[in-house]
Coordinates of C-alpha atoms and ligand atoms in Angstrom, one line a residue:
X1184 CA 0.0 0.0 0.0
X1185 CA 1.2 3.5 -0.7
X1186 CA 1.1 6.0 2.1
X1187 CA 1.2 9.8 2.3
X1188 CA 2.4 12.1 5.0
X1189 CA 0.4 14.6 7.0
X1190 CA 2.6 17.2 8.8
X1191 CA 2.0 20.1 11.2
X1192 CA 4.7 22.3 12.6
X1193 CA 5.1 24.2 15.8
X1194 CA 7.7 27.0 15.6
X1195 CA 9.1 28.5 18.7
X1196 CA 10.7 31.9 17.9
X1197 CA 12.4 34.2 20.3
X1198 CA 11.0 37.8 20.1
X1199 CA 13.7 40.4 19.5
X1200 CA 13.0 42.7 22.4
X1201 CA 15.5 44.5 24.6
X1202 CA 14.2 43.0 27.9
X1203 CA 12.6 39.7 28.9
X1204 CA 8.9 38.9 28.8
X1205 CA 8.0 39.7 32.5
X1206 CA 11.1 41.5 34.0
X1207 CA 13.6 44.1 33.1
X1208 CA 16.6 41.7 32.6
X1209 CA 18.3 42.1 29.2
X1210 CA 17.1 39.5 26.7
X1211 CA 20.4 39.7 24.8
X1212 CA 22.2 36.9 26.6
X1213 CA 24.1 35.4 23.7
X1214 CA 27.6 36.4 24.9
X1215 CA 26.8 36.7 28.6
X1216 CA 28.4 34.6 31.4
X1217 CA 25.9 32.1 32.8
X1218 CA 23.3 33.4 35.3
X1219 CA 24.2 37.0 34.9
X1220 CA 20.9 38.1 33.3
X1221 CA 18.7 37.1 36.1
X1222 CA 16.4 38.6 38.8
X1223 CA 13.8 37.3 41.3
X1224 CA 11.1 37.3 38.6
X1225 CA 12.9 35.2 36.0
X1226 CA 14.3 32.9 38.8
X1227 CA 10.8 32.3 40.0
X1228 CA 11.5 33.4 43.5
X1229 CA 8.6 33.7 46.0
X1230 CA 7.2 37.2 46.3
X1231 CA 8.3 38.4 42.9
X1232 CA 5.7 39.8 40.5
X1233 CA 5.8 39.8 36.7
X1234 CA 5.0 42.8 34.5
X1235 CA 4.1 42.2 30.8
X1236 CA 6.6 43.4 28.2
X1237 CA 4.4 45.6 26.0
X1238 CA 6.8 45.6 23.1
X1239 CA 6.8 41.8 23.1
X1240 CA 3.0 41.8 22.8
X1241 CA 3.2 44.3 20.0
X1242 CA 5.8 42.3 18.1
X1243 CA 3.8 39.0 18.4
X1244 CA 0.7 40.8 17.2
X1245 CA 2.7 42.2 14.2
X1246 CA 3.7 38.6 13.5
X1247 CA 0.1 37.5 13.6
X1248 CA -0.9 40.2 11.2
X1249 CA 2.0 39.4 8.8
X1250 CA 0.6 35.8 8.9
X1251 CA -2.9 37.2 8.1
X1252 CA -4.2 36.1 11.5
X1253 CA -7.1 37.6 13.4
X1254 CA -6.0 39.3 16.6
X1255 CA -8.0 38.2 19.6
X1256 CA -9.4 41.1 21.5
X1257 CA -9.7 39.1 24.8
X1258 CA -6.4 37.4 25.4
X1259 CA -4.6 36.4 28.6
X1260 CA -1.7 34.3 29.9
X1261 CA -2.2 30.9 31.4
X1262 CA 0.1 28.9 33.6
X1263 CA 1.2 25.6 32.1
X1264 CA 2.2 23.6 35.0
X1265 CA 5.1 21.1 35.0
X1266 CA 8.3 20.7 36.8
X1267 CA 11.6 20.8 35.0
X1268 CA 15.0 22.0 36.3
X1269 CA 15.2 24.7 33.7
X1270 CA 11.8 26.1 34.7
X1271 CA 12.3 27.5 38.2
X1272 CA 8.7 28.5 38.8
X1273 CA 7.5 25.0 37.9
X1274 CA 5.1 26.6 35.5
X1275 CA 5.6 28.3 32.2
X1276 CA 3.6 31.5 31.5
X1277 CA 2.0 30.6 28.2
X1278 CA -1.4 30.9 26.5
X1279 CA -4.0 28.1 26.1
X1280 CA -7.4 28.8 24.8
X1281 CA -7.2 32.5 24.3
X1282 CA -4.1 33.0 22.2
X1283 CA -3.4 36.4 20.8
X1284 CA -3.4 35.4 17.1
X1285 CA -5.7 32.9 15.4
X1286 CA -6.4 31.6 11.9
X1287 CA -3.8 32.8 9.4
X1288 CA -1.8 31.5 6.5
X1289 CA 1.7 31.3 5.1
X1290 CA 2.4 30.8 1.4
X1291 CA 5.2 28.6 0.3
X1292 CA 6.5 28.3 -3.3
X1293 CA 6.3 24.9 -4.9
X1294 CA 7.4 23.9 -8.4
X1295 CA 3.8 23.9 -9.6
X1296 CA 2.8 27.2 -7.9
X1297 CA 2.2 28.6 -4.4
X1298 CA 0.6 26.6 -1.6
X1299 CA -1.1 28.1 1.5
X1300 CA -0.3 26.5 4.8
X1301 CA -2.9 27.3 7.4
X1302 CA -1.7 28.9 10.7
X1303 CA -3.9 27.7 13.6
X1304 CA -2.6 30.1 16.1
X1305 CA 0.4 32.1 17.4
X1306 CA 0.6 32.6 21.1
X1307 CA 2.9 34.3 23.6
X1308 CA 5.0 32.5 26.2
X1309 CA 8.3 32.7 28.0
X1310 CA 11.5 30.7 27.2
X1311 CA 13.0 28.3 29.8
X1312 CA 16.5 28.2 31.1
X1313 CA 19.2 26.1 29.4
X1314 CA 20.7 22.8 30.6
X1315 CA 24.2 21.7 29.7
X1316 CA 25.1 18.1 30.4
X1317 CA 28.7 17.6 31.5
X1318 CA 30.6 14.7 33.0
X1319 CA 29.2 13.9 36.3
X1320 CA 26.2 16.2 36.2
X1321 CA 24.2 19.0 34.5
X1322 CA 24.6 22.8 34.6
X1323 CA 21.7 25.2 34.4
X1324 CA 21.9 28.7 33.0
X1325 CA 18.8 30.9 33.7
X1326 CA 19.8 33.7 31.3
X1327 CA 17.3 32.4 28.8
X1328 CA 14.6 32.0 31.4
X1329 CA 11.8 34.4 30.7
X1330 CA 13.0 35.6 27.2
X1331 CA 9.9 36.3 25.2
X1332 CA 8.9 33.5 22.9
X1333 CA 6.1 33.0 20.4
X1334 CA 4.8 29.7 19.4
X1335 CA 3.3 29.5 15.9
X1336 CA 1.3 26.4 15.2
X1337 CA 0.4 25.3 11.7
X1338 CA -2.5 23.3 10.4
X1339 CA -1.7 19.8 9.3
X1340 CA -1.4 21.1 5.7
X1341 CA 2.2 20.2 5.0
X1342 CA 2.6 17.1 2.8
X1343 CA 6.3 16.4 2.6
X1344 CA 9.7 17.0 4.3
X1345 CA 10.5 19.3 1.4
X1346 CA 7.4 21.4 2.1
X1347 CA 8.2 21.5 5.8
X1348 CA 11.7 22.8 4.9
X1349 CA 10.2 25.6 2.7
X1350 CA 7.7 26.5 5.4
X1351 CA 10.5 26.9 8.0
X1352 CA 12.6 28.9 5.7
X1353 CA 9.7 31.1 4.7
X1354 CA 8.8 31.6 8.3
X1355 CA 12.3 32.5 9.2
X1356 CA 12.5 35.0 6.4
X1357 CA 9.2 36.7 7.4
X1358 CA 10.1 37.0 11.1
X1359 CA 13.5 38.5 10.3
X1360 CA 12.0 40.7 7.7
X1361 CA 9.5 42.3 10.1
X1362 CA 12.2 42.6 12.7
X1363 CA 10.8 40.4 15.4
X1364 CA 13.4 37.6 15.4
X1365 CA 17.2 37.5 14.8
X1366 CA 17.1 34.5 12.5
X1367 CA 20.2 33.1 14.3
X1368 CA 19.2 29.5 14.4
X1369 CA 22.7 28.6 15.6
X1370 CA 21.9 30.5 18.8
X1371 CA 18.5 28.9 19.2
X1372 CA 16.5 31.9 18.1
X1373 CA 14.0 29.4 16.4
X1374 CA 13.3 25.9 17.3
X1375 CA 10.9 23.5 15.7
X1376 CA 8.5 20.7 16.8
X1377 CA 7.2 18.5 14.0
X1378 CA 4.1 16.4 14.1
X1379 CA 3.8 13.7 11.5
X1380 CA 1.4 10.9 10.7
X1381 CA 0.9 8.8 7.6
X1382 CA -2.3 7.5 6.0
X1383 CA -3.1 5.4 2.9
X1384 CA -2.7 7.6 -0.1
X1385 CA -6.0 9.3 -1.1
X1386 CA -7.8 8.6 2.2
X1387 CA -9.1 11.4 4.5
X1388 CA -8.8 10.1 8.0
X1389 CA -5.6 11.1 9.8
X1390 CA -3.2 8.5 11.1
X1391 CA -1.6 8.4 14.5
X1392 CA 0.4 11.5 15.2
X1393 CA 4.0 11.4 16.3
X1394 CA 5.7 14.5 17.6
X1395 CA 9.4 15.1 17.3
X1396 CA 10.4 17.8 19.6
X1397 CA 13.2 20.4 19.8
X1398 CA 14.8 20.5 16.4
X1399 CA 17.1 23.4 16.1
X1400 CA 17.8 23.6 12.4
X1401 CA 15.8 23.5 9.2
X1402 CA 18.0 20.7 8.0
X1403 CA 17.1 18.6 11.0
X1404 CA 13.4 19.2 10.4
X1405 CA 13.8 17.8 6.9
X1406 CA 16.0 14.9 7.9
X1407 CA 13.9 13.9 10.9
X1408 CA 10.8 13.9 8.8
X1409 CA 12.3 11.8 6.1
X1410 CA 13.5 9.3 8.7
X1411 CA 10.2 9.2 10.6
X1412 CA 8.0 8.8 7.6
X1413 CA 10.1 5.8 6.5
X1414 CA 9.9 4.4 10.0
X1415 CA 6.1 4.7 10.2
X1416 CA 5.7 3.3 6.8
X1417 CA 7.7 0.3 7.7
X1418 CA 5.8 -0.3 10.9
X1419 CA 2.4 -0.1 9.2
X1420 CA 3.5 -2.1 6.1
X1421 CA 4.6 -4.9 8.4
X1422 CA 1.1 -5.0 10.0
X1423 CA 2.2 -3.2 13.2
X1424 CA 0.5 -0.2 14.8
X1425 CA 1.7 3.2 16.1
X1426 CA 1.1 4.8 19.5
X1427 CA 0.8 8.5 19.8
X1428 CA 4.1 9.6 21.3
X1429 CA 6.8 12.2 21.6
X1430 CA 10.1 11.3 20.1
X1431 CA 13.5 13.0 20.0
X1432 CA 16.0 13.4 17.2
X1433 CA 19.5 12.1 17.4
X1434 CA 21.4 14.4 15.0
X1435 CA 24.5 12.2 14.9
X1436 CA 22.8 8.9 14.4
X1437 CA 20.1 10.4 12.1
X1438 CA 17.3 8.6 13.9
X1439 CA 14.2 9.5 16.0
X1440 CA 14.0 7.8 19.4
X1441 CA 10.9 7.2 21.6
X1442 CA 11.0 9.6 24.7
X1443 CA 7.7 9.4 26.3
X1444 CA 4.1 8.6 25.7
X1445 CA 2.2 11.7 24.5
X1446 CA 1.1 14.2 27.2
X1447 CA -2.2 15.9 26.8
X1448 CA -3.3 19.5 27.4
X1449 CA -5.2 18.5 30.6
X1450 CA -2.0 17.0 32.0
X1451 CA -0.7 20.6 32.3
X1452 CA -3.5 21.9 34.5
X1453 CA -3.6 25.1 32.5
X1454 CA -5.3 28.0 34.4
X1455 CA -5.3 31.8 33.9
X1456 CA -2.2 33.3 35.6
X1457 CA -3.6 35.3 38.5
X1458 CA -0.5 37.5 38.5
X1459 CA -1.0 38.9 35.0
X1460 CA -3.9 41.0 33.9
X1461 CA -6.0 40.0 30.9
X1462 CA -5.3 42.2 27.9
X1463 CA -8.1 44.1 26.3
X1464 CA -7.0 44.8 22.7
X1465 CA -8.9 47.3 20.6
X1466 CA -9.0 47.9 16.9
X1467 CA -7.0 51.2 17.0
X1468 CA -4.2 49.3 18.7
X1469 CA -4.3 46.6 16.0
X1470 CA -4.3 49.2 13.3
X1471 CA -1.2 50.7 14.8
X1472 CA 0.5 47.3 14.7
X1473 CA -0.5 46.9 11.1
X1474 CA 0.9 50.3 10.3
X1475 CA 4.2 49.3 11.8
X1476 CA 4.6 46.4 9.4
X1477 CA 6.9 47.0 6.4
X1478 CA 5.8 45.9 2.9
X1479 CA 6.0 42.1 3.2
X1480 CA 8.3 39.8 1.2
X1481 CA 5.6 38.3 -1.1
X1482 CA 4.1 41.7 -1.9
X1483 CA 7.5 43.3 -2.5
X1484 CA 8.5 40.4 -4.8
X1485 CA 5.4 40.8 -6.9
X1486 CA 5.9 44.6 -7.1
X1487 CA 9.5 44.1 -8.2
X1488 CA 8.4 41.9 -11.0
X1489 CA 5.7 44.3 -12.1
X1490 CA 7.4 47.6 -11.5
X1491 CA 10.9 46.8 -12.7
X1492 CA 10.1 44.1 -15.2
X1493 CA 12.3 41.6 -13.4
X1494 CA 12.1 37.8 -13.8
X1495 CA 10.4 35.8 -11.1
X1496 CA 13.8 34.4 -10.2
X1497 CA 15.5 37.9 -9.9
X1498 CA 12.6 39.2 -7.9
X1499 CA 12.9 36.2 -5.5
X1500 CA 16.6 36.7 -5.0
X1501 CA 16.3 40.4 -4.5
X1502 CA 13.7 39.9 -1.8
X1503 CA 15.4 37.2 0.1
X1504 CA 16.3 39.8 2.7
X1505 CA 14.8 43.2 3.3
X1506 CA 18.2 44.8 3.3
X1507 CA 18.9 43.4 -0.1
X1508 CA 15.6 44.7 -1.5
X1509 CA 16.3 48.1 0.0
X1510 CA 19.7 48.1 -1.6
X1511 CA 18.3 47.3 -5.0
X1512 CA 15.7 50.0 -4.8
X1513 CA 18.2 52.5 -3.7
X1514 CA 20.5 51.6 -6.6
X1515 CA 17.6 51.9 -9.0
X1516 CA 16.5 55.2 -7.5
X1517 CA 20.0 56.7 -7.9
X1518 CA 20.2 55.7 -11.5
X1519 CA 17.3 56.6 -13.8
X1520 CA 19.4 55.9 -16.9
X1521 CA 19.9 52.2 -16.9
X1522 CA 17.4 49.3 -16.9
X1523 CA 16.6 48.0 -13.4
X1524 CA 17.4 44.5 -14.9
X1525 CA 21.1 45.6 -15.4
X1526 CA 21.2 46.8 -11.8
X1527 CA 19.7 43.5 -10.7
X1528 CA 22.3 41.5 -12.6
X1529 CA 25.2 43.2 -10.8
X1530 CA 23.6 42.6 -7.4
X1531 CA 22.5 39.0 -7.9
X1532 CA 25.7 38.1 -9.8
X1533 CA 28.9 39.9 -8.6
X1534 CA 27.7 41.4 -5.4
X1535 CA 26.1 38.1 -4.1
X1536 CA 29.3 36.3 -5.1
X1537 CA 31.5 38.7 -3.1
X1538 CA 29.2 38.6 -0.1
X1539 CA 29.2 34.8 -0.2
X1540 CA 33.0 34.5 -0.5
X1541 CA 33.5 36.8 2.5
X1542 CA 30.6 35.4 4.5
X1543 CA 29.3 39.0 4.8
X1544 CA 25.8 40.5 4.8
X1545 CA 24.8 43.4 2.7
X1546 CA 24.6 45.7 5.8
X1547 CA 28.3 46.5 6.1
X1548 CA 29.2 45.8 2.5
X1549 CA 26.5 48.3 1.3
X1550 CA 28.0 51.0 3.4
X1551 CA 31.2 50.6 1.3
X1552 CA 29.8 49.8 -2.1
X1553 CA 27.1 52.4 -2.0
X1554 CA 24.0 51.7 -4.1
X1555 CA 24.7 54.7 -6.4
X1556 CA 28.0 53.1 -7.4
X1557 CA 26.1 50.5 -9.4
X1558 CA 24.7 53.1 -11.7
X1559 CA 28.1 54.8 -12.0
X1560 CA 29.6 51.5 -13.1
X1561 CA 26.9 50.9 -15.6
X1562 CA 27.5 54.5 -17.0
X1563 CA 31.2 53.7 -17.5
X1564 CA 30.3 50.5 -19.3
X1565 CA 27.7 52.2 -21.5
X1566 CA 30.1 55.0 -22.5
X1567 CA 32.7 52.3 -23.3
X1568 CA 35.1 53.9 -20.9
X1569 CA 35.8 50.3 -19.5
X1570 CA 34.9 46.9 -20.9
X1571 CA 33.1 44.1 -19.1
X1572 CA 36.2 42.5 -17.7
X1573 CA 37.6 45.7 -16.3
X1574 CA 34.1 46.5 -14.9
X1575 CA 34.2 43.3 -12.7
X1576 CA 37.6 44.2 -11.5
X1577 CA 36.5 47.8 -10.6
X1578 CA 33.4 46.5 -8.9
X1579 CA 35.4 44.2 -6.7
X1580 CA 37.8 47.0 -5.8
X1581 CA 34.9 49.3 -5.0
X1582 CA 33.3 46.6 -2.9
X1583 CA 36.5 46.2 -0.8
X1584 CA 37.6 49.8 -0.5
X1585 CA 34.4 51.8 -0.8
X1586 CA 35.9 53.9 -3.6
X1587 CA 33.6 55.1 -6.4
X1588 CA 34.1 53.2 -9.6
X1589 CA 35.1 56.3 -11.7
X1590 CA 37.8 57.2 -9.2
X1591 CA 39.3 53.7 -9.4
X1592 CA 39.3 53.8 -13.2
X1593 CA 41.2 57.1 -13.2
X1594 CA 43.6 56.3 -10.4
X1595 CA 44.6 52.9 -12.0
X1596 CA 44.5 54.0 -15.6
X1597 CA 41.9 51.4 -16.5
X1598 CA 40.3 53.3 -19.3
X1599 CA 39.5 51.1 -22.2
X1600 CA 41.9 51.5 -25.2
X1601 CA 39.5 52.6 -28.0
X1602 CA 42.3 54.4 -29.9
X1603 CA 42.4 52.3 -33.0
X1604 CA 46.1 53.0 -33.6
X1605 CA 47.1 51.4 -30.3
X1606 CA 44.8 48.5 -30.8
X1607 CA 46.0 48.0 -34.3
X1608 CA 49.6 47.5 -33.0
X1609 CA 48.4 44.8 -30.6
X1610 CA 46.5 43.2 -33.5
X1611 CA 49.6 43.1 -35.6
X1612 CA 51.6 41.5 -32.7
X1613 CA 48.8 38.9 -32.2
X1614 CA 48.8 38.0 -35.9
X1615 CA 52.5 37.7 -36.1
X1616 CA 52.8 35.5 -33.0
X1617 CA 50.0 33.0 -34.1
X1618 CA 50.7 31.8 -37.6
X1619 CA 48.8 28.6 -37.2
X1620 CA 45.6 30.3 -36.0
X1621 CA 45.9 32.8 -38.8
X1622 CA 46.2 29.9 -41.2
X1623 CA 43.0 28.4 -39.7
X1624 CA 41.2 31.7 -40.2
X1625 CA 42.3 32.0 -43.8
X1626 CA 41.2 28.5 -44.6
X1627 CA 37.7 29.4 -43.6
X1628 CA 37.5 28.7 -39.8
X1629 CA 36.3 32.2 -39.1
X1630 CA 35.8 31.4 -35.4
X1631 CA 39.6 31.5 -35.0
X1632 CA 39.3 35.2 -34.8
X1633 CA 37.9 34.9 -31.3
X1634 CA 41.2 33.4 -30.1
X1635 CA 43.1 36.4 -31.7
X1636 CA 40.7 38.8 -30.0
X1637 CA 41.7 37.1 -26.7
X1638 CA 45.3 37.6 -27.5
X1639 CA 44.8 41.3 -28.2
X1640 CA 43.0 41.6 -24.8
X1641 CA 45.9 39.8 -23.2
X1642 CA 48.5 42.1 -24.8
X1643 CA 46.6 45.2 -23.8
X1644 CA 46.2 43.8 -20.2
X1645 CA 42.5 43.6 -20.7
X1646 CA 42.0 47.2 -21.6
X1647 CA 41.4 47.0 -25.3
X1648 CA 37.8 47.6 -26.5
X1649 CA 36.9 44.1 -27.8
X1650 CA 34.8 45.4 -30.7
X1651 CA 37.7 47.6 -31.8
X1652 CA 40.1 44.7 -31.4
X1653 CA 38.0 42.6 -33.7
X1654 CA 37.8 45.4 -36.3
X1655 CA 41.6 45.9 -36.1
X1656 CA 42.2 42.2 -36.6
X1657 CA 40.0 42.1 -39.7
X1658 CA 42.0 45.0 -41.0
X1659 CA 45.3 43.3 -40.5
X1660 CA 44.1 39.9 -41.7
X1661 CA 42.2 41.1 -44.7
X1662 CA 45.0 43.5 -45.8
Ligands
ADP427 P1 -1.7 18.5 20.6 O1 -2.9 18.7 21.4 O2 -1.2 17.1 20.7 O3 -0.6 19.5 20.8 P2 -2.6 19.9 18.3 O4 -4.0 19.6 17.8 O5 -2.4 21.1 19.1 O6 -2.1 18.6 19.1 O7 -1.6 19.9 17.1 C1 -0.3 20.1 17.2 C2 0.3 20.1 15.8 O8 0.1 18.8 15.2 C3 -0.4 21.1 14.9 O9 0.7 21.7 14.1 C4 -1.3 20.2 14.0 O10 -1.4 20.8 12.7 C5 -0.5 18.9 14.0 N1 -1.4 17.7 13.8 C6 -2.6 17.5 14.4 N2 -3.0 16.3 14.0 C7 -2.0 15.7 13.2 C8 -1.9 14.5 12.5 N3 -2.8 13.5 12.6 N4 -0.8 14.3 11.8 C9 0.1 15.2 11.7 N5 0.1 16.4 12.3 C10 -1.0 16.7 13.1
ZN428 ZN1 14.7 38.8 35.2
MG429 MG1 -0.4 21.6 20.9

């Protein structure tokens, strides 16, 4: 029998606020010594009282709006009760049946078109501390305890590990784009729980759901799902049955392992947190949050295609990050003379290559290679002041040093040699030095001239105008 997968994802994303969810401790703990960002509130000490971080609520609402969710006007925090060493209060402040955001969607791009993945809810909660297991024991660091977290739960609309990967990547892009998450998965800024079941292909009823918790990279999400779907298929194909359970992912062995039988909501004894007031959200507040959102990636990509006549691929690349999209538009705005497509080519080609090689983002690089330099370079090319090869060299130099292209061309004497007398000399030398190629050319292999043009370019140290070089060669050869 053939089976198909049904997948739903829970994404935990840290919210990029200055302070923690319920206290004034700094939420930026990445480089802090253990247990230095702590206070009675985030240590769960008796007598301490939490205060809701308004900015965190705003950012989570913005996320909900970006995901086309409805914002719940009556929302409050619940206590989710369980004991764990990294949870000093023995309950997590979270949300249960009154989450702040409900019923949205995220679009992913598949080969045959876009697919909408339903968003069930996005709620507010606090992060836990962090355990490190060492020889002979475990160490706990409470710096992360109380850092604002949002949990975004999808509908079981995802049909394959590939779709899950696209969903995670798109979610990450969106959260970073609107400025609510750092996107630093290496630092744990996003973590994923995946829920997966299989069912006979073409049937409606869901199979038994297995949850794999705490995956910390998009690659692990994909790998764990591939493994788990295979495992479930094998169990069912051999006539076995599956129990609803929570499994872990062993990154090194590449397997999922049973951890515990599934816990249910009622096990957590959720109840409204008596220390925190319910939030009464009104429409003007929601409108303010909406107004805070920038143009979103999908909308901007579509606008790029329409407004600048870019290919879908170019528009996609140029909207991979907001800073890249801003850079492109700044370059286009500074240069009314050249086609946006030419500007796009330099950014997606040379600039992306240089950024990649140096492991750099556009932020710092764009302060050196300023957007207006792109148009300047295109101008030099159009006026035939430099040729394509020199342009790449100038671009790279400009990228490294932050010097405007025209200044580099002047300082280094890179102007293209369009003086036909000088090029004619190089052409004579090339013809003299390559009798065999000249013979080929004369016997009808006209393509041989390309090699001779190359030789002229070489002799001129790349500065000859290639069109003039070819003319000069014809002149010499046909004389
Ligand atoms: P629980 O109460 O166990 O947390 P939820 O109904 O809250 O379950 O769903 C958690 C996640 O599991 C959601 O992302 C949801 O889309 C997904 N899910 C629900 N049922 C299934 C299923 N049968 N197979 C795969 N995923 C599922
Ligand atoms: Zn604190
Ligand atoms: Mg759940």
